[in-house]
Amino acid sequence: MSEPTIYELSSPGRRGVRYPASDVPLSPLPEDCLRKDLPLPELSELDVIRHFTNLSKLNYSIDSGYYPLGSCTMKYNPKINEETARLPGFAFTHPLQPVETVQGNLALMFELQEWLKEISGFASVSLQPAAGAHGEFTGVMIIRAYHLSRNDTKRTKMLIPDSAHGTNPATSAMSGFEVVGIPSDARGNVDLEALKKVCDDQVAGLMLTNPNTLGLFEENILEVIQMVHNVGGLVYGDGANLNALLGIARPGDLGIDVMHFNLHKTFSTPHGGGGPGSGPVGVAKHLADFLPGPIVDIIEEGDDDTPPLYGLVTPPKTIGRVKSFYGHFGMMVRAYTYIAMHGPDGIRQIAENAVLNANYLLSLLRGKYHLAYDRICMHEFVLEGRWDDAPEVHALDISKRLMDYNFHPPTNYFPLIVHEALMIEPTETENKQTLDAFAEAMLKIAEEAHSNPQVLKDAPHNTPVGRLDEVKAAKELVLCCWIPEKDA
Amino acid sequence: MFVPHTDTEREQMLRSIGVGSVEKLFDAVPSKYRFPKLDLPQALTEMEAMQQLTDLSLANESARDLACFLGAGAYNHYIPAAVDSIIRRGEFLTAYTPYQPEVSQGTLQAIFEYQSLITNLTGMDVSNASHYDGATATAEAAVMAYHNFRGRRQKFVLSPTVNPQYRETLRTYLQGYEGIEVVGDEKDADPFLRPEDLFSLIDQNTALVVVQYPDFFGRIFDYTALAQKVHEAGALFAVAVNPMALGLFKTPGEFGADIVVGEGQPLGIPMSFGGPYLGIFATRSEFVRKISGRLVGETVDGNGRRGYVLTLTAREQHIRRERATSNICTNQGLIALASTVYMSLLGKNGLREVAELCYHKAHYAAEKIGAIPGYSLCANAPFFHEFLVCCPIPVEEINLHLLDHGILGGYDLGKDYPSLKNHMLIAVTEMNTKEDIDMLCEVLEEVSHE
């Protein structure tokens, strides 16, 4: 029995919350301007709590189980983050208050900017972008503005390796660039010969994910960056996989010009079932003036007795604002809390153990699953979910069968350059027992794929619903429910 | 800090991998740059971190300490306890985007209900699963209009009474599109213009006309005639709303809006110094395939059980890559859930009640302030819960005095509108008591004598 919708649970006249009567005299309402009907449901508080509690039970989540989603960094989200973000002094501040009344917020943002700079090796950071893709858009617009500011108008091409996230080409296109694909070589690196061929004075930049989406560190990273710089292009770093590099290497040191961070991956802010994320952007010195503003800076130095006065400043050649206010402040509080609890050694341990976990898991699965690029991996690796002697089984079937073993599936069908890809990222917060149990389930499924493929094709068997009819959903398009006719 | 391994376990794992040390796993990293020393403060325990963050939060003065009359895009409303209790559940908080529907029905049905509530609230046919905030939703409306006309219509008309931050964001988004012209909100544009003043800007090259409802100054206009004019020119009409106002006032759907965008923050989201908030985006059925962002649709499984999936995904970046019209990926899932719980709790009567309380308190405040010598109201139309006051001295000075009395004053409009020096935008919500308002008026009167 499925959970009814809030509209199906509605009963006319029922109330969930009451408000005090007006303590001021009533003013006449402008009758011509009023709506006739407000078709919202009517429920009690318990109706609402029980409904959403029941819905929550239909979800898989990090708190309830292991989530090996490649490229998503589903690490544990510390509970302290939720407490600090809700401190009244943070949660009840209005974004347009005089800066003198929000020095705590601004100090936190300033320090977070400084910490992100230190971790990444960039000269300047804007916390404004709302998510990874939004940070990417910001970064690509900065590249565009940089070339235009030098009257260099011929740079129309954005180079994108074939292993890139879909957001990279989409971002480039919406920023007005022509996308030029770069193939990967036999070791999973950017193909240097192919790169050389397309490097010319029309190249605006290269969008590089490192480690790439195969989970491999780009072995020729310095040469790749040099080649792009030699023709006057800039290198965008997709920070999606930064978890593997914390305290290991700083993208800014490697020569990357601009990069976004995902506070919701690397710095433990919760994914929330699809947001809110937070996608700050870091840039090298020559791009600092183009950042979206306002960003936080010290506007009056302090001394031994008085703290500095923080204020909001807009960089002189800014690409402009990319959203309202200063970014997802609530997410910044969480990321700040997380970094403060790690310190320099703890930050490096995150990456070390994420990479240790990935290689350990890979060692347990190697031989039973095809591996397109067999190298020491970084924080994730990509298997092929197919066998020549089990032709009817696909990566999707393996994914669905994992649900029966109480695991969330890996990312599947990405990256596109691996057939039937299963992309697995364990993260540093999972213990050895969980990784062993997951490997055991994967090996069991590999065996089932050969002995009883139908059990995979029919999976999942133990979930609240089975495989859903996506064709029907797209064809009939029911995107909204209403108050049932009888009550309307 | 949150790594569980013991030394013994780490040894076992390294043996299984076949390397002697963790450091060996990083041989591919150029040695010159490997293992940089990071200059970060030493790690805090949870107890110490809680203290440090509490101290930082106490360095602020918040709407808990001050009577807040500041709005201009973010509003101080009461949030029932049940909202936070639901969004703190780990099953919602720590779930990923619902790409695997069999284990994500909770998130998917909640988004479906969010879409339903927004559709009904705005009077439109379809809502997406949310954008980042009101500003980015407005920018996405422009991008959708651009693609709707395949780039052949290049003029975007913005009313100067649309939130300045939304207009700036829209301009940033459109930088990469060639030949685009954004008009109507030039620095010298009359901020008091009425909808019909935009008629002359609309022509056959116009892709989109954007207005706000209530407008940035809190005013309520009937946009029916403007919508007609826009449609006669074959263009699209977008309305940026405050959803709280829709608890009381006519929907943009009734005016003939093609796209409704808005800032969902008033619907149960804390002000939290500007985010995370919620971008509302709703439109008419005929544009459903042109919406950017996620959509959840109802369907059935193999046994005929009702269920929900992400649908029309062929529009999105992970499928279309460079042919996608938007790169949006993550949206505001948990914040959309908060607003869904909020709207479910308040329901049809509760939302209207809050909107009415805001209306009455704002009108009481406006009438009193308008009667203080030296101050005058500039509203030339009905207004909701925000209004414009022309002040005898600079707003900044007034706000300093108000702060001394524990009052967070209104927004200084001179920052965005050169012709509105000494004009303050005051917002009043159900959170402001009569006492607060009377105190505000007292201090305003005092200030004008100094």
CSV table of N, CA and C in Angstrom, one decimal, chain A residues 129 131-143 167 170-172 174-176 207 236 260 281 319 321-322, chain B residues 132 139 143 169-177 327:
chain,number,residue,atom,x,y,z
A,129,PRO,N,28.5,31.0,-5.5
A,129,PRO,CA,27.8,30.0,-6.3
A,129,PRO,C,27.1,28.9,-5.4
A,131,ALA,N,26.0,25.8,-6.1
A,131,ALA,CA,26.1,24.3,-6.3
A,131,ALA,C,27.3,24.1,-7.2
A,132,GLY,N,27.7,22.8,-7.4
A,132,GLY,CA,28.8,22.6,-8.3
A,132,GLY,C,28.6,23.1,-9.7
A,133,ALA,N,27.5,22.8,-10.3
A,133,ALA,CA,27.3,23.2,-11.7
A,133,ALA,C,27.2,24.7,-11.7
A,134,HIS,N,26.7,25.4,-10.7
A,134,HIS,CA,26.7,26.8,-10.6
A,134,HIS,C,28.1,27.4,-10.5
A,135,GLY,N,28.9,26.7,-9.7
A,135,GLY,CA,30.3,27.1,-9.6
A,135,GLY,C,31.0,27.0,-11.0
A,136,GLU,N,30.7,25.9,-11.6
A,136,GLU,CA,31.3,25.7,-13.0
A,136,GLU,C,30.9,26.8,-13.9
A,137,PHE,N,29.7,27.2,-13.9
A,137,PHE,CA,29.2,28.3,-14.8
A,137,PHE,C,30.0,29.5,-14.4
A,138,THR,N,30.1,29.8,-13.1
A,138,THR,CA,30.8,31.0,-12.7
A,138,THR,C,32.3,31.0,-13.2
A,139,GLY,N,32.9,29.8,-13.1
A,139,GLY,CA,34.3,29.7,-13.5
A,139,GLY,C,34.5,29.9,-15.0
A,140,VAL,N,33.6,29.3,-15.8
A,140,VAL,CA,33.7,29.5,-17.2
A,140,VAL,C,33.4,30.9,-17.6
A,141,MET,N,32.4,31.6,-17.0
A,141,MET,CA,32.2,33.0,-17.3
A,141,MET,C,33.4,33.8,-16.9
A,142,ILE,N,34.1,33.4,-15.9
A,142,ILE,CA,35.4,34.2,-15.5
A,142,ILE,C,36.4,34.0,-16.6
A,143,ILE,N,36.5,32.8,-17.1
A,143,ILE,CA,37.5,32.6,-18.2
A,143,ILE,C,37.1,33.5,-19.4
A,167,THR,N,27.9,18.1,-16.9
A,167,THR,CA,27.8,19.6,-16.6
A,167,THR,C,28.8,20.4,-17.4
A,170,ALA,N,27.7,21.2,-20.9
A,170,ALA,CA,26.4,22.0,-20.8
A,170,ALA,C,26.8,23.4,-20.4
A,171,THR,N,27.7,23.5,-19.4
A,171,THR,CA,28.1,24.8,-18.9
A,171,THR,C,28.8,25.6,-20.0
A,172,SER,N,29.7,25.0,-20.8
A,172,SER,CA,30.4,25.7,-21.8
A,172,SER,C,29.4,26.2,-22.9
A,174,MET,N,26.2,26.9,-22.5
A,174,MET,CA,25.4,28.0,-22.0
A,174,MET,C,26.2,29.3,-21.8
A,175,SER,N,27.5,29.1,-21.8
A,175,SER,CA,28.4,30.3,-21.7
A,175,SER,C,28.9,30.8,-23.0
A,176,GLY,N,28.4,30.2,-24.1
A,176,GLY,CA,28.7,30.7,-25.4
A,176,GLY,C,29.9,30.1,-26.1
A,207,MET,N,38.6,22.2,-19.6
A,207,MET,CA,37.9,21.8,-18.4
A,207,MET,C,38.4,20.4,-17.9
A,236,TYR,N,40.4,25.1,-16.4
A,236,TYR,CA,39.3,25.0,-15.4
A,236,TYR,C,39.4,23.7,-14.7
A,260,HIS,N,36.0,25.0,-9.0
A,260,HIS,CA,34.9,25.1,-8.0
A,260,HIS,C,35.1,24.0,-7.0
A,281,VAL,N,34.0,29.2,-5.7
A,281,VAL,CA,35.0,29.2,-6.8
A,281,VAL,C,36.3,29.8,-6.3
A,319,ILE,N,32.3,39.4,-13.0
A,319,ILE,CA,31.4,39.0,-14.0
A,319,ILE,C,30.0,39.3,-13.6
A,321,ARG,N,26.9,39.4,-10.3
A,321,ARG,CA,26.3,38.5,-9.3
A,321,ARG,C,25.8,37.2,-10.0
A,322,VAL,N,25.9,36.0,-9.4
A,322,VAL,CA,25.4,34.8,-9.9
A,322,VAL,C,24.1,34.3,-9.2
B,132,TYR,N,17.8,27.4,-7.6
B,132,TYR,CA,18.6,27.8,-6.4
B,132,TYR,C,17.9,28.8,-5.5
B,139,ALA,N,16.6,34.3,-13.8
B,139,ALA,CA,17.6,34.2,-14.9
B,139,ALA,C,17.2,32.9,-15.8
B,143,VAL,N,16.6,32.4,-19.9
B,143,VAL,CA,17.2,31.4,-20.7
B,143,VAL,C,16.2,30.6,-21.5
B,169,THR,N,21.5,39.2,-11.7
B,169,THR,CA,21.8,37.8,-12.0
B,169,THR,C,21.4,37.4,-13.4
B,170,LEU,N,20.3,37.9,-13.8
B,170,LEU,CA,19.8,37.6,-15.2
B,170,LEU,C,20.8,38.1,-16.2
B,171,ARG,N,21.3,39.3,-16.0
B,171,ARG,CA,22.3,39.8,-16.9
B,171,ARG,C,23.6,39.0,-16.9
B,172,THR,N,24.0,38.5,-15.7
B,172,THR,CA,25.2,37.6,-15.7
B,172,THR,C,24.9,36.4,-16.5
B,173,TYR,N,23.8,35.8,-16.4
B,173,TYR,CA,23.4,34.5,-17.1
B,173,TYR,C,23.4,34.7,-18.6
B,174,LEU,N,23.0,35.9,-19.0
B,174,LEU,CA,22.9,36.1,-20.5
B,174,LEU,C,24.1,36.6,-21.2
B,175,GLN,N,25.2,36.8,-20.4
B,175,GLN,CA,26.5,37.3,-21.0
B,175,GLN,C,27.0,36.5,-22.2
B,176,GLY,N,26.8,35.2,-22.1
B,176,GLY,CA,27.3,34.3,-23.2
B,176,GLY,C,26.4,34.2,-24.4
B,177,TYR,N,25.3,34.9,-24.4
B,177,TYR,CA,24.3,34.8,-25.5
B,177,TYR,C,24.5,36.0,-26.4
B,327,ASN,N,22.7,23.8,-17.2
B,327,ASN,CA,23.6,22.8,-16.6
B,327,ASN,C,23.1,22.4,-15.2
